[in-house]
Coordinates of C-alpha atoms in Angstrom, one line a residue:
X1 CA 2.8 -27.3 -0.8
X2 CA 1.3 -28.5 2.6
X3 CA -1.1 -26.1 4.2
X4 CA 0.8 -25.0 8.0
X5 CA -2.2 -24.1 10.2
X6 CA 0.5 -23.4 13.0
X7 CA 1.2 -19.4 11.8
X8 CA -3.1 -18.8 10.6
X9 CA -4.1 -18.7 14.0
X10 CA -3.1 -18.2 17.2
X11 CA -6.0 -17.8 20.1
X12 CA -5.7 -14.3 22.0
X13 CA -5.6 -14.0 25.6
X14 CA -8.2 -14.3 27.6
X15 CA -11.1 -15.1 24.9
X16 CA -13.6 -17.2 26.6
X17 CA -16.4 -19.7 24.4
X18 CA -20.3 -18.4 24.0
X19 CA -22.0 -21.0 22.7
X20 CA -23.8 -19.9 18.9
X21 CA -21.6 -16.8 19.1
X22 CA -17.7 -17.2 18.9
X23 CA -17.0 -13.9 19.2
X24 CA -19.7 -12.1 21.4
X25 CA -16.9 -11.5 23.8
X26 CA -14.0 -10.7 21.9
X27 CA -14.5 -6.5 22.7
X28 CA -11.6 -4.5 21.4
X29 CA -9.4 -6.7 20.3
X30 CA -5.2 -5.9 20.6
X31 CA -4.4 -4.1 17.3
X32 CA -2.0 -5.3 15.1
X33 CA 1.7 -3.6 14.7
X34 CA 1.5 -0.3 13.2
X35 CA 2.0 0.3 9.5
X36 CA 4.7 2.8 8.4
X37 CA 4.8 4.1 5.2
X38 CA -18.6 8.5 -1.6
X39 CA -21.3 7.4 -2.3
X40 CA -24.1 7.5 0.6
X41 CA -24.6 4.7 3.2
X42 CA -25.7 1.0 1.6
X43 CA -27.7 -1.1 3.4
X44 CA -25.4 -4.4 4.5
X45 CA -26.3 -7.2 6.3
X46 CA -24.4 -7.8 10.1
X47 CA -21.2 -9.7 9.3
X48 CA -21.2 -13.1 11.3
X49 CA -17.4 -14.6 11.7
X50 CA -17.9 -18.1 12.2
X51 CA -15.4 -21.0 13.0
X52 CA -14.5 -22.6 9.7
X53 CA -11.6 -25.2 10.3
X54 CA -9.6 -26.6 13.7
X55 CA -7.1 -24.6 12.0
X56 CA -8.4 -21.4 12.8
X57 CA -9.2 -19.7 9.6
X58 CA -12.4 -18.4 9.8
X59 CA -14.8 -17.2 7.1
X60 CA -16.1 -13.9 6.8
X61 CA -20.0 -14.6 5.8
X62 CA -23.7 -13.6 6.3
X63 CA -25.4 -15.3 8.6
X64 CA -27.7 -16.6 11.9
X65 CA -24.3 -16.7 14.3
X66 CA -24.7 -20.6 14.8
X67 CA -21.2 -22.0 14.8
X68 CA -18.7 -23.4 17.3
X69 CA -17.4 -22.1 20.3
X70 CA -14.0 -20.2 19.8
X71 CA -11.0 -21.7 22.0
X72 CA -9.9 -21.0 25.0
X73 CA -6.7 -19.3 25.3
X74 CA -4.3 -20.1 27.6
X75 CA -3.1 -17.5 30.4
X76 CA -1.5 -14.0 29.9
X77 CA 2.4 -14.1 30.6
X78 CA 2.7 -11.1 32.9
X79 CA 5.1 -8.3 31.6
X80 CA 8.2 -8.4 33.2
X81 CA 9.6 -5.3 34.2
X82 CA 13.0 -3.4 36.5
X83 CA 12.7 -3.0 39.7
X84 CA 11.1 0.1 41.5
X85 CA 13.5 0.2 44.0
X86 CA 15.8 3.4 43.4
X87 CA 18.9 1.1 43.9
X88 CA 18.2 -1.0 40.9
X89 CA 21.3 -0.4 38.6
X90 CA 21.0 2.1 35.3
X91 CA 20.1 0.0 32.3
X92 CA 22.9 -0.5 29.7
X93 CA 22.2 1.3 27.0
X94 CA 20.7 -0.1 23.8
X95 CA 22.8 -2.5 21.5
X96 CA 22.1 -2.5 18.3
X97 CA 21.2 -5.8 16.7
X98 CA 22.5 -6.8 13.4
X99 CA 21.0 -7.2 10.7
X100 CA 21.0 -11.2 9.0
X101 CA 23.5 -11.6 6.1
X102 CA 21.2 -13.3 3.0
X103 CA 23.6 -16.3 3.6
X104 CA 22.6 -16.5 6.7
X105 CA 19.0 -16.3 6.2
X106 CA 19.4 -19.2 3.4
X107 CA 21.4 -21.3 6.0
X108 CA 18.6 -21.9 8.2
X109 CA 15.8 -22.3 5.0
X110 CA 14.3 -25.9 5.6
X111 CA 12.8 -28.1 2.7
X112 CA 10.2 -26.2 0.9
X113 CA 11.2 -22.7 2.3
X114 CA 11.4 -20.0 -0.2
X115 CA 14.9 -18.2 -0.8
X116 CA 16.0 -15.1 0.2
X117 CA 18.1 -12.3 0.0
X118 CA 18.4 -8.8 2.1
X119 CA 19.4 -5.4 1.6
X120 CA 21.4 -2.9 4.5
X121 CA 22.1 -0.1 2.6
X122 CA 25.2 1.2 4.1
X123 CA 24.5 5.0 3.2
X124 CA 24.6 7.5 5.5
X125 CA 20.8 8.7 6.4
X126 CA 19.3 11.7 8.9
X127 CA 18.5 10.7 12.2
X128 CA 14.9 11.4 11.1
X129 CA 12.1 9.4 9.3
X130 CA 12.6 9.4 5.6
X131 CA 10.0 7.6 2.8
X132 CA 10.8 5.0 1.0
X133 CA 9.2 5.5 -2.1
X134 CA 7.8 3.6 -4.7
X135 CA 8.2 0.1 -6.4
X136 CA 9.2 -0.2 -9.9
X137 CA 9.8 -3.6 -11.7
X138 CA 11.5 -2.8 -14.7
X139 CA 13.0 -5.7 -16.1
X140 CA 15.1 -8.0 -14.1
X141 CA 15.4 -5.1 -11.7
X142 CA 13.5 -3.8 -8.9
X143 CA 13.7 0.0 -8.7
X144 CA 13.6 2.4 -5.4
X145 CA 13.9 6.2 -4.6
X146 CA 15.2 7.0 -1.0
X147 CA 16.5 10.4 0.5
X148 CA 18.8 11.6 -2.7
X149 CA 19.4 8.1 -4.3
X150 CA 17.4 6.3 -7.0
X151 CA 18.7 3.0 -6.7
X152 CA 18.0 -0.5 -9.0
X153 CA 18.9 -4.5 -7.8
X154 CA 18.8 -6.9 -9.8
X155 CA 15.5 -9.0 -8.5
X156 CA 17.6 -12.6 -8.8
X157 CA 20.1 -11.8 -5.9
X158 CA 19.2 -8.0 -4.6
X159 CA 22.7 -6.8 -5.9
X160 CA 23.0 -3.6 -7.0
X161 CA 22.4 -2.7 -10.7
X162 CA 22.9 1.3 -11.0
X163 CA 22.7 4.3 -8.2
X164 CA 22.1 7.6 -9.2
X165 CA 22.6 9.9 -6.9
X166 CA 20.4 13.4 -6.7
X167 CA 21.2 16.8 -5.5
X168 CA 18.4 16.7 -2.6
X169 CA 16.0 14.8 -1.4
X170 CA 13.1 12.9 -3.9
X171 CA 9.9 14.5 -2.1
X172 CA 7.3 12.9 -4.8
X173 CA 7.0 9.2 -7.3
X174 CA 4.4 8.3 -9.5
X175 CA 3.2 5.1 -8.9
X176 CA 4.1 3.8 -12.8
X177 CA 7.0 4.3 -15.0
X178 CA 6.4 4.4 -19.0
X179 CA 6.0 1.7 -20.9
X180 CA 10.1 1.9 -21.9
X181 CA 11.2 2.4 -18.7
X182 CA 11.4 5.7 -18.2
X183 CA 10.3 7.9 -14.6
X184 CA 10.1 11.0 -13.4
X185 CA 10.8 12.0 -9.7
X186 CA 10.6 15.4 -8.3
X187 CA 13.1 16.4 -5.3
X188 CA 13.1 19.4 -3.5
X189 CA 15.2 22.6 -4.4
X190 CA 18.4 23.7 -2.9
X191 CA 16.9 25.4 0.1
X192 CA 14.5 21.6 0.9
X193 CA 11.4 24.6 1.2
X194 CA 10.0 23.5 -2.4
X195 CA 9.2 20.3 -3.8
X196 CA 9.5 21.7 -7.4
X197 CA 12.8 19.6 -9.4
X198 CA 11.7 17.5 -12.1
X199 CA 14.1 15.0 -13.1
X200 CA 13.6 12.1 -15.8
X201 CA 15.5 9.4 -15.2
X202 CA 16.0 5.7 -17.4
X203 CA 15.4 3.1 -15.1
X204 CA 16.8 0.3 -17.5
X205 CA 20.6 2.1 -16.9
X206 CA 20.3 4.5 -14.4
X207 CA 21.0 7.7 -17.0
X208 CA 19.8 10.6 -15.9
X209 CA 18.0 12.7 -18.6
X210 CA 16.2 16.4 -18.4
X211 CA 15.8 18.5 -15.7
X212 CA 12.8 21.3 -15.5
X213 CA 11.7 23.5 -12.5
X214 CA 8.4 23.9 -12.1
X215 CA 7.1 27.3 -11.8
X216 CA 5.4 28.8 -9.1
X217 CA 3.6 32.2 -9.3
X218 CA 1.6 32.6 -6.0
X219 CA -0.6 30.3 -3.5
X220 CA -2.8 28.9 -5.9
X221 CA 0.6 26.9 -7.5
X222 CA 2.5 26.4 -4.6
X223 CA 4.8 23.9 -4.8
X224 CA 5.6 22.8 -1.0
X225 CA 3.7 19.7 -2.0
X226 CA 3.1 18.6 -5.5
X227 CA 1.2 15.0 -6.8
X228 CA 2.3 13.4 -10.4
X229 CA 1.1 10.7 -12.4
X230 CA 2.6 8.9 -15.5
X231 CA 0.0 7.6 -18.4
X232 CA 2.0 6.0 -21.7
X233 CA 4.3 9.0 -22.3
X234 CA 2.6 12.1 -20.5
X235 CA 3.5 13.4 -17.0
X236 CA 0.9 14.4 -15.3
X237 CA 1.9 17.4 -12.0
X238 CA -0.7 19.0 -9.6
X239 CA 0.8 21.7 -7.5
X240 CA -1.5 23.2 -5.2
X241 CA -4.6 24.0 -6.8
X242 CA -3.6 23.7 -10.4
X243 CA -2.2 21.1 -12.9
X244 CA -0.4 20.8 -15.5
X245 CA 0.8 17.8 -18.0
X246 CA 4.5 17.2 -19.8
X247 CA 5.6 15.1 -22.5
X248 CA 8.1 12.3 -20.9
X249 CA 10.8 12.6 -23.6
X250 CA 12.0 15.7 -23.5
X251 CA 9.9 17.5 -20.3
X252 CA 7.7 19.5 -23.1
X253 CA 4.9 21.3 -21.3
X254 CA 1.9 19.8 -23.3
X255 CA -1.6 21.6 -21.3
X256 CA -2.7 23.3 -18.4
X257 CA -5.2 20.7 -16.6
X258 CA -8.4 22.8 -16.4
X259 CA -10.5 23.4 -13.6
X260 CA -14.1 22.5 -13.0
X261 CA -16.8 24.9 -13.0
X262 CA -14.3 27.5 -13.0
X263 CA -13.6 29.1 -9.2
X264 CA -15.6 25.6 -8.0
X265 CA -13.7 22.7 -8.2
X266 CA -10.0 22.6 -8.3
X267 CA -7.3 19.5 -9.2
X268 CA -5.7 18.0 -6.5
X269 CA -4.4 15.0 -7.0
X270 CA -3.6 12.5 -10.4
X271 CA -3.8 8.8 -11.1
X272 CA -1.7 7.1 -14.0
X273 CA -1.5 4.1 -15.9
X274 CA -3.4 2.4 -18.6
X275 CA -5.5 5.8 -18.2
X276 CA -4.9 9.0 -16.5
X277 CA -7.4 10.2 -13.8
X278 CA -7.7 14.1 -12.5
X279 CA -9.6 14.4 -9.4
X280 CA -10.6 17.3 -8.1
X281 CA -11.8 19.0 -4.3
X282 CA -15.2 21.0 -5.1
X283 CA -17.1 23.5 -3.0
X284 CA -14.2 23.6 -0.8
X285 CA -14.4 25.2 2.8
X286 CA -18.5 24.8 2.2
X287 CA -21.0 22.5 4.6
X288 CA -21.2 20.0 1.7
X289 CA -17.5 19.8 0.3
X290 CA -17.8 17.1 -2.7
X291 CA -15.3 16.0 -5.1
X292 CA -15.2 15.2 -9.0
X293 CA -13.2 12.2 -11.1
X294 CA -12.3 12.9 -14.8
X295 CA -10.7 10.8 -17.4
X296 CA -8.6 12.7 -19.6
X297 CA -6.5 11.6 -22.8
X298 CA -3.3 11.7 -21.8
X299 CA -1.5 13.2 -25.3
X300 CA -4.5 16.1 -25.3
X301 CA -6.0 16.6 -22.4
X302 CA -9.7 16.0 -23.6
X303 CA -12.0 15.1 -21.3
X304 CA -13.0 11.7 -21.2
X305 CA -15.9 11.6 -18.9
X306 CA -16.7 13.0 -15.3
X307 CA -18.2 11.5 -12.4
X308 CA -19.2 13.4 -9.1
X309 CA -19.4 12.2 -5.2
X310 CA -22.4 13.0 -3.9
X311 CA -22.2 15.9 -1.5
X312 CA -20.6 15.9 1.7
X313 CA -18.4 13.2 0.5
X314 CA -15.4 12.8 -1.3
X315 CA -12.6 10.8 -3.6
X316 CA -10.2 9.1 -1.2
X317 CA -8.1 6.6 -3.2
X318 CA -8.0 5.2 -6.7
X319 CA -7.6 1.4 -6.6
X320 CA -7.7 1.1 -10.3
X321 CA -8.1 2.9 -13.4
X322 CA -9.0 0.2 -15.2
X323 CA -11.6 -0.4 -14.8
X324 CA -12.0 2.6 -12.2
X325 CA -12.3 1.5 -8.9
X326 CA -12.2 4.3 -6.1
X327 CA -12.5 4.7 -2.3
X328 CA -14.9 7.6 -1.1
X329 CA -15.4 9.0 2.4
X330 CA -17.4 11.0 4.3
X331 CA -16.1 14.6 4.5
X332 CA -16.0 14.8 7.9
X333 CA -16.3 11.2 9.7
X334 CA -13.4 10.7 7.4
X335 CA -11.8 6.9 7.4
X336 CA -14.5 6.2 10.3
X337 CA -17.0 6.1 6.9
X338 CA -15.7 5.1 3.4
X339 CA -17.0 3.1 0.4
X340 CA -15.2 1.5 -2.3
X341 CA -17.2 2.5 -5.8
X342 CA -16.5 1.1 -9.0
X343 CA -17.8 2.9 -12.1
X344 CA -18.5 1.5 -15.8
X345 CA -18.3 2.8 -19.3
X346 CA -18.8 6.9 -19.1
X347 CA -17.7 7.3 -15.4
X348 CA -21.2 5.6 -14.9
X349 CA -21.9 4.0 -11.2
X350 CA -21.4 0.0 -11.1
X351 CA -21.6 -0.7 -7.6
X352 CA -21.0 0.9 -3.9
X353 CA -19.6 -1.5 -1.4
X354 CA -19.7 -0.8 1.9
X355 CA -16.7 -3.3 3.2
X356 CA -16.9 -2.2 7.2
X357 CA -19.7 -4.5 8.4
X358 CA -17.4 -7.4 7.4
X359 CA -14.4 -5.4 9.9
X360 CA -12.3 -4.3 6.7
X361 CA -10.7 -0.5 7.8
X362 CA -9.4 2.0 5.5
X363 CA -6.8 0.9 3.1
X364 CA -5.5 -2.1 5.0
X365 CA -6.0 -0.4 8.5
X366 CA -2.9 2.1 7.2
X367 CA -5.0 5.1 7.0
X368 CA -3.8 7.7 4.5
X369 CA -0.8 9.2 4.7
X370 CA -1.3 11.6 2.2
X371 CA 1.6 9.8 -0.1
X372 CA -0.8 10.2 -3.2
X373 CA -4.3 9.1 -4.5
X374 CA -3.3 5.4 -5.6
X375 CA -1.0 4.9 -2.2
X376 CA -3.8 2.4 -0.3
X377 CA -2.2 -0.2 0.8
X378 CA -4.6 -3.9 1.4
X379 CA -6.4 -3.5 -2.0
X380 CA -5.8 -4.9 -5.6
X381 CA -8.6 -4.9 -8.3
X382 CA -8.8 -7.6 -10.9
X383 CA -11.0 -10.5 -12.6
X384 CA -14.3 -8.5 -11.7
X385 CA -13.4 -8.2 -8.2
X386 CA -11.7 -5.8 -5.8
X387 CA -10.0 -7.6 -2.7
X388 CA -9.6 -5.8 0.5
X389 CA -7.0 -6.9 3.7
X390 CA -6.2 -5.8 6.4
X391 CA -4.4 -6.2 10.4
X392 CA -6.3 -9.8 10.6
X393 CA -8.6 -10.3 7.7
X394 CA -8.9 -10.8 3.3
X395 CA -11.6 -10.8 1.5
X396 CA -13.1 -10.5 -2.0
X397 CA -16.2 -7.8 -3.4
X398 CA -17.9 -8.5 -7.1
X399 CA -17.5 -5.3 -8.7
X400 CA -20.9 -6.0 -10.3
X401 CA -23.2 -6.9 -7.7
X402 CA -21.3 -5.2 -4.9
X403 CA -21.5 -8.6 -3.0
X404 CA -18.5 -10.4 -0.5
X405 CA -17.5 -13.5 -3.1
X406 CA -15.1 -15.3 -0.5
X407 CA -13.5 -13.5 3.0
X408 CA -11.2 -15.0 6.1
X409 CA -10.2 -13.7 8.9
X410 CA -6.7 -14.7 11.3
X411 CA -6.8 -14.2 14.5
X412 CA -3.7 -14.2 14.8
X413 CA -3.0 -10.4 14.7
X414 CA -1.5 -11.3 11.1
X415 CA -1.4 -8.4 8.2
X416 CA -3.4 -10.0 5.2
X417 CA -2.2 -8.0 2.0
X418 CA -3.5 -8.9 -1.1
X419 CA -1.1 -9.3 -4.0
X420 CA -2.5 -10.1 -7.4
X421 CA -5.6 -11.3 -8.2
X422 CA -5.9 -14.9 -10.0
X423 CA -7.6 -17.2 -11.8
X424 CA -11.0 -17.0 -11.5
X425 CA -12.0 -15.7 -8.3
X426 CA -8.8 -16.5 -6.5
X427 CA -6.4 -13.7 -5.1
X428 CA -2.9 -14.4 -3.9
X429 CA -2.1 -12.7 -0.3
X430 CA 0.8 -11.9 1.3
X431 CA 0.0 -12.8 4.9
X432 CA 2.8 -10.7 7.4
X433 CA 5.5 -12.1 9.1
X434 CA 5.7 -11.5 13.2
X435 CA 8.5 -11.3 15.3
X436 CA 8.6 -14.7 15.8
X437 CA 7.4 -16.1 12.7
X438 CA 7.5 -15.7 8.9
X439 CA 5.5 -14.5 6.5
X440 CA 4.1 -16.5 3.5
X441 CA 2.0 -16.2 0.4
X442 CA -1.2 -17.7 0.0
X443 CA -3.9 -18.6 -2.6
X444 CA -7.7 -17.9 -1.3
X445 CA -11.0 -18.1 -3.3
X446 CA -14.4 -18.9 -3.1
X447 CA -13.9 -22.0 -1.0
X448 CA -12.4 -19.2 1.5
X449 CA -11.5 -20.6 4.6
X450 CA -10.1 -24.0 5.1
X451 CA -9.4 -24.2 1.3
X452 CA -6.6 -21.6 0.7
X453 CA -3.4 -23.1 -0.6
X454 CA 0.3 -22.1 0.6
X455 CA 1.8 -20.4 -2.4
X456 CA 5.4 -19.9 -0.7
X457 CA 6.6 -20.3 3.0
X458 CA 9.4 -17.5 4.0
X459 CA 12.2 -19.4 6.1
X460 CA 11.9 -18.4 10.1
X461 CA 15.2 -17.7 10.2
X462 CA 13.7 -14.4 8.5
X463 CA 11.0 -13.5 10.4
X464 CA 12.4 -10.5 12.6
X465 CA 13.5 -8.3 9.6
X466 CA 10.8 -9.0 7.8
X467 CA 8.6 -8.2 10.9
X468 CA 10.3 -5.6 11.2
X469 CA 9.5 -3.8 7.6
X470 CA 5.6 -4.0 8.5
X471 CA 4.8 -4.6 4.7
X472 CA 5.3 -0.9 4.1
X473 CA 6.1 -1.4 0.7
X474 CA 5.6 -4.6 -1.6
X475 CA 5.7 -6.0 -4.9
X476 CA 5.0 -9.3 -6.9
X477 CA 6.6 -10.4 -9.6
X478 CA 7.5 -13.9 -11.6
X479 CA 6.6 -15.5 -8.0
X480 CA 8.8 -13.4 -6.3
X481 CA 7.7 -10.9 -3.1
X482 CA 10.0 -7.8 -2.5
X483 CA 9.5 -5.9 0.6
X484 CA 10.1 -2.7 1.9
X485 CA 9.6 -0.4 5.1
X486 CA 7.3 2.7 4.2
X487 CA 10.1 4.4 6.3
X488 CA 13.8 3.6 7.0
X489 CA 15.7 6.1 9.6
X490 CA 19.3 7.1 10.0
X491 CA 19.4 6.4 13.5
X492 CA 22.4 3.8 14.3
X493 CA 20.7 2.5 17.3
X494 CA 17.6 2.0 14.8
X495 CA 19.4 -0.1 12.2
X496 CA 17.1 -2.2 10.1
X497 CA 17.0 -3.8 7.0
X498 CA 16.1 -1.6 3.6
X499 CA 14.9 -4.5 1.2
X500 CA 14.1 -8.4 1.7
X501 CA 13.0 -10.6 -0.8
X502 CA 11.7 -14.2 -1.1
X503 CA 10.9 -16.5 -4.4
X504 CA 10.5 -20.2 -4.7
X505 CA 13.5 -22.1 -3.6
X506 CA 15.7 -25.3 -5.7
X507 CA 14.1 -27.8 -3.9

């Protein structure tokens, strides 16, 4: 598929050429929209952007500046505005816009555009935030837990497979389901004060299967906000300050997770997976806070291996758990200082990569909003490498030597999201749609900028729902992107779209 520079790069206003440096004058750029949904410092060299193509991608390297002159945008369109004048007429008020049908979205596909279909779920919400939780491909189905509703849609045409319906609200997901299918969500209690409900559920019919409450017996299990974690067939639960693991089938208790260094170094939040994770918040409340990552097996509960932040920093975000690939930060420059840290065999250091010379921010330039530990948006792991986006930039790490492999940066204000890793030391990204024009997936590698390939072009007669969902939520599957808002709200006047999806069209 032909390579569209039109959507890669678009100049921003008032950016004027300095010979040998392109951007010396860029200052603080416009951010892009908003989204929603530790290891010590590392020597890095200055990161250089230098103009790649006429197309505008530009590659994220190390070097002396030299390089062409950026463009020269045109003028700012002024913003238009009612008049001060106290006669000016009351504005209407708003009118809600609806939402495409996924015929109509199809109707205005041109040759080589991807397909579509789009999701308003007509179910009555609060007039209040609500998360949209996790993504789970099981089968031919896409999976999604929203206020009391666990809902599945078949991934071919987005109609709906099963809904099962909950007594309250789902306040936690794990990121995984078993092997067979199977998940475990926890909603709140009767009263909405507790977040304590277990509830297995079948995601390959929709059956619902045991129900447990957890118990709470003081502070130090509190259950207001709990963290869970699903490893073959063991379901892992922190609450609070302690942790516990259950046996999927039938909602068995199997262990109590231990503490560290008893009185020390308490759990606080699970990964799952091929391996289950425990991390844990040390020395709490002290000048040099710290944090600790264990492997444990999931049927037992035997320690694997342990591997501790140095102090005054701690264990952000796991981007993999195999192999194990976390984010640390600083404990109290926070997001302002991170690191992403692979470790070998034995919980063993690899690397430290310190990804914010090159402009990369925290988890995509989300932030954390506390969803869980693998909840980073802008990061897969795969092939040896770890690939980070973000509001205008991709790029690739070696896990090994800790060095950038390939990076490009948009300057178009465009969300770059990696997807999947590929062969080699390619990565497919999922670069955002704006208000006025689609999103599309991409193939980048080490030829970086000027050799990426267009993987699939979303129709523009999508773009302003798909805008609209700010890649809160996405998954990759069989070619096909599903995306979601991080939130969705109950407000009328708000209505947006729930679910859009794109895959490789018939001709």
């Amino acid at each position: 598929m032909p390579h569209t520079p039109g959507p890669w790069y678009t100049p921003r206003p008032r950016q004027q050429p300095v010979p040998g440096n392109p951007y010396a004058q860029q200052g603080h750029a416009p951010p892009g929209p908003p989204r929603r949904r530790r290891r010590g410092p590392v020597a890095a060299a200055v990161a250089v952007l230098l103009l790649a193509t006429a197309g505008g991608v530009y590659a994220l390297t190390d070097g002396d500046g030299k390089g062409p002159a950026a463009p020269v945008a045109g003028s700012t369109p002024k913003p238009s505005g009612a008049s001060a004048s106290s006669r000016a007429p009351a504005a209407p008020p708003p009118v809600t816009e609806r939402i495409p049908t996924s015929e109509e979205i199809n109707a205005g596909r041109k040759p080589g555009d991807a397909t579509a279909w789009i999701v308003e779920d007509p179910t009555d919400l609060p007039r209040s935030n609500i998360l949209a939780n996790d993504l789970w491909i099981v089968g031919d189905t896409v999976v999604q837990a929203v206020h009391k509703k666990v809902t599945a849609r078949r991934l071919s045409d987005g109609a709906r497979v099963w809904s099962l319906k909950l007594p309250t609200t789902v306040c936690e997901t794990p990121v995984n389901a078993t092997p067979d299918g199977k998940v475990v969500v926890v909603h709140h209690n009767k009263a909405k004060s507790r977040c304590n409900q277990l509830q297995e559920i079948d995601l390959r019919t929709g059956n619902s299967g045991w129900h447990k409450e957890l118990v709470e017996t003081g502070s130090m299990d509190g259950t207001i906000i709990v963290h869970s974690a699903i490893s073959g067939g063991t379901l892992a639960v922190v609450q609070n300050m302690r942790a516990a693991a259950y046996r999927i089938s039938d909602g068995t208790k199997l262990y109590d997770i231990p503490m560290q260094n008893p009185g020390g170094c308490y759990p606080d939040d699970v990964a799952g997976g091929s391996r289950l994770l425990v991390s844990y918040g040390c020395a709490v409340g002290s000048d040099s806070p710290y944090s600790r990552l264990r492997g444990i097996d999931p049927p037992t509960g035997r320690a694997l291996w342990n591997y501790r932040t140095q102090p005054g920093w701690k264990a952000g975000k796991v981007l993999s758990v195999e192999p194990v690939v976390l984010t640390t930060l600083h404990a109290e420059r926070r997001e302002a200082d991170w690191r992403v840290v692979a470790l070998g065999p034995g919980g063993k250091l690899r690397s430290t990569i310190d990804a914010r010379p090159k402009g990369f921010k925290y988890c995509g330039d989300s932030g954390d909003a506390g969803q869980g530990i693998q909840n980073c948006p802008g990061a897969v792991v795969g092939n040896g490498l770890v690939a980070l986006g973000g509001t205008d930039r991709a790029g690739a790490y070696d896990l090994g030597t800790g060095k950038l492999v390939w990076g490009v940066k948009s300057d178009a204000g465009r969300t770059l999201n990696p997807l999947r890793p590929e062969t080699g030391k390619a990565v497919l990204v999922y670069e955002g749609a704006t208000p006025s024009r689609p999103g599309r997936i991409l193939r980048i590698g080490p030829g970086g900028a000027g050799k990426e390939k267009e993987v699939l072009r979303h129709p523009a007669s999508a773009a302003k729902p798909e805008y609209e969902m700010l890649a809160g939520n996405l998954a990759y599957t069989n070619g096909r992107i599903v995306i979601t808002p991080s939130m969705v709200n109950g407000d009328d006047a708000q209505s947006s779209a729930q679910m859009i999806s794109f895959a490789p069209g018939p001709d």
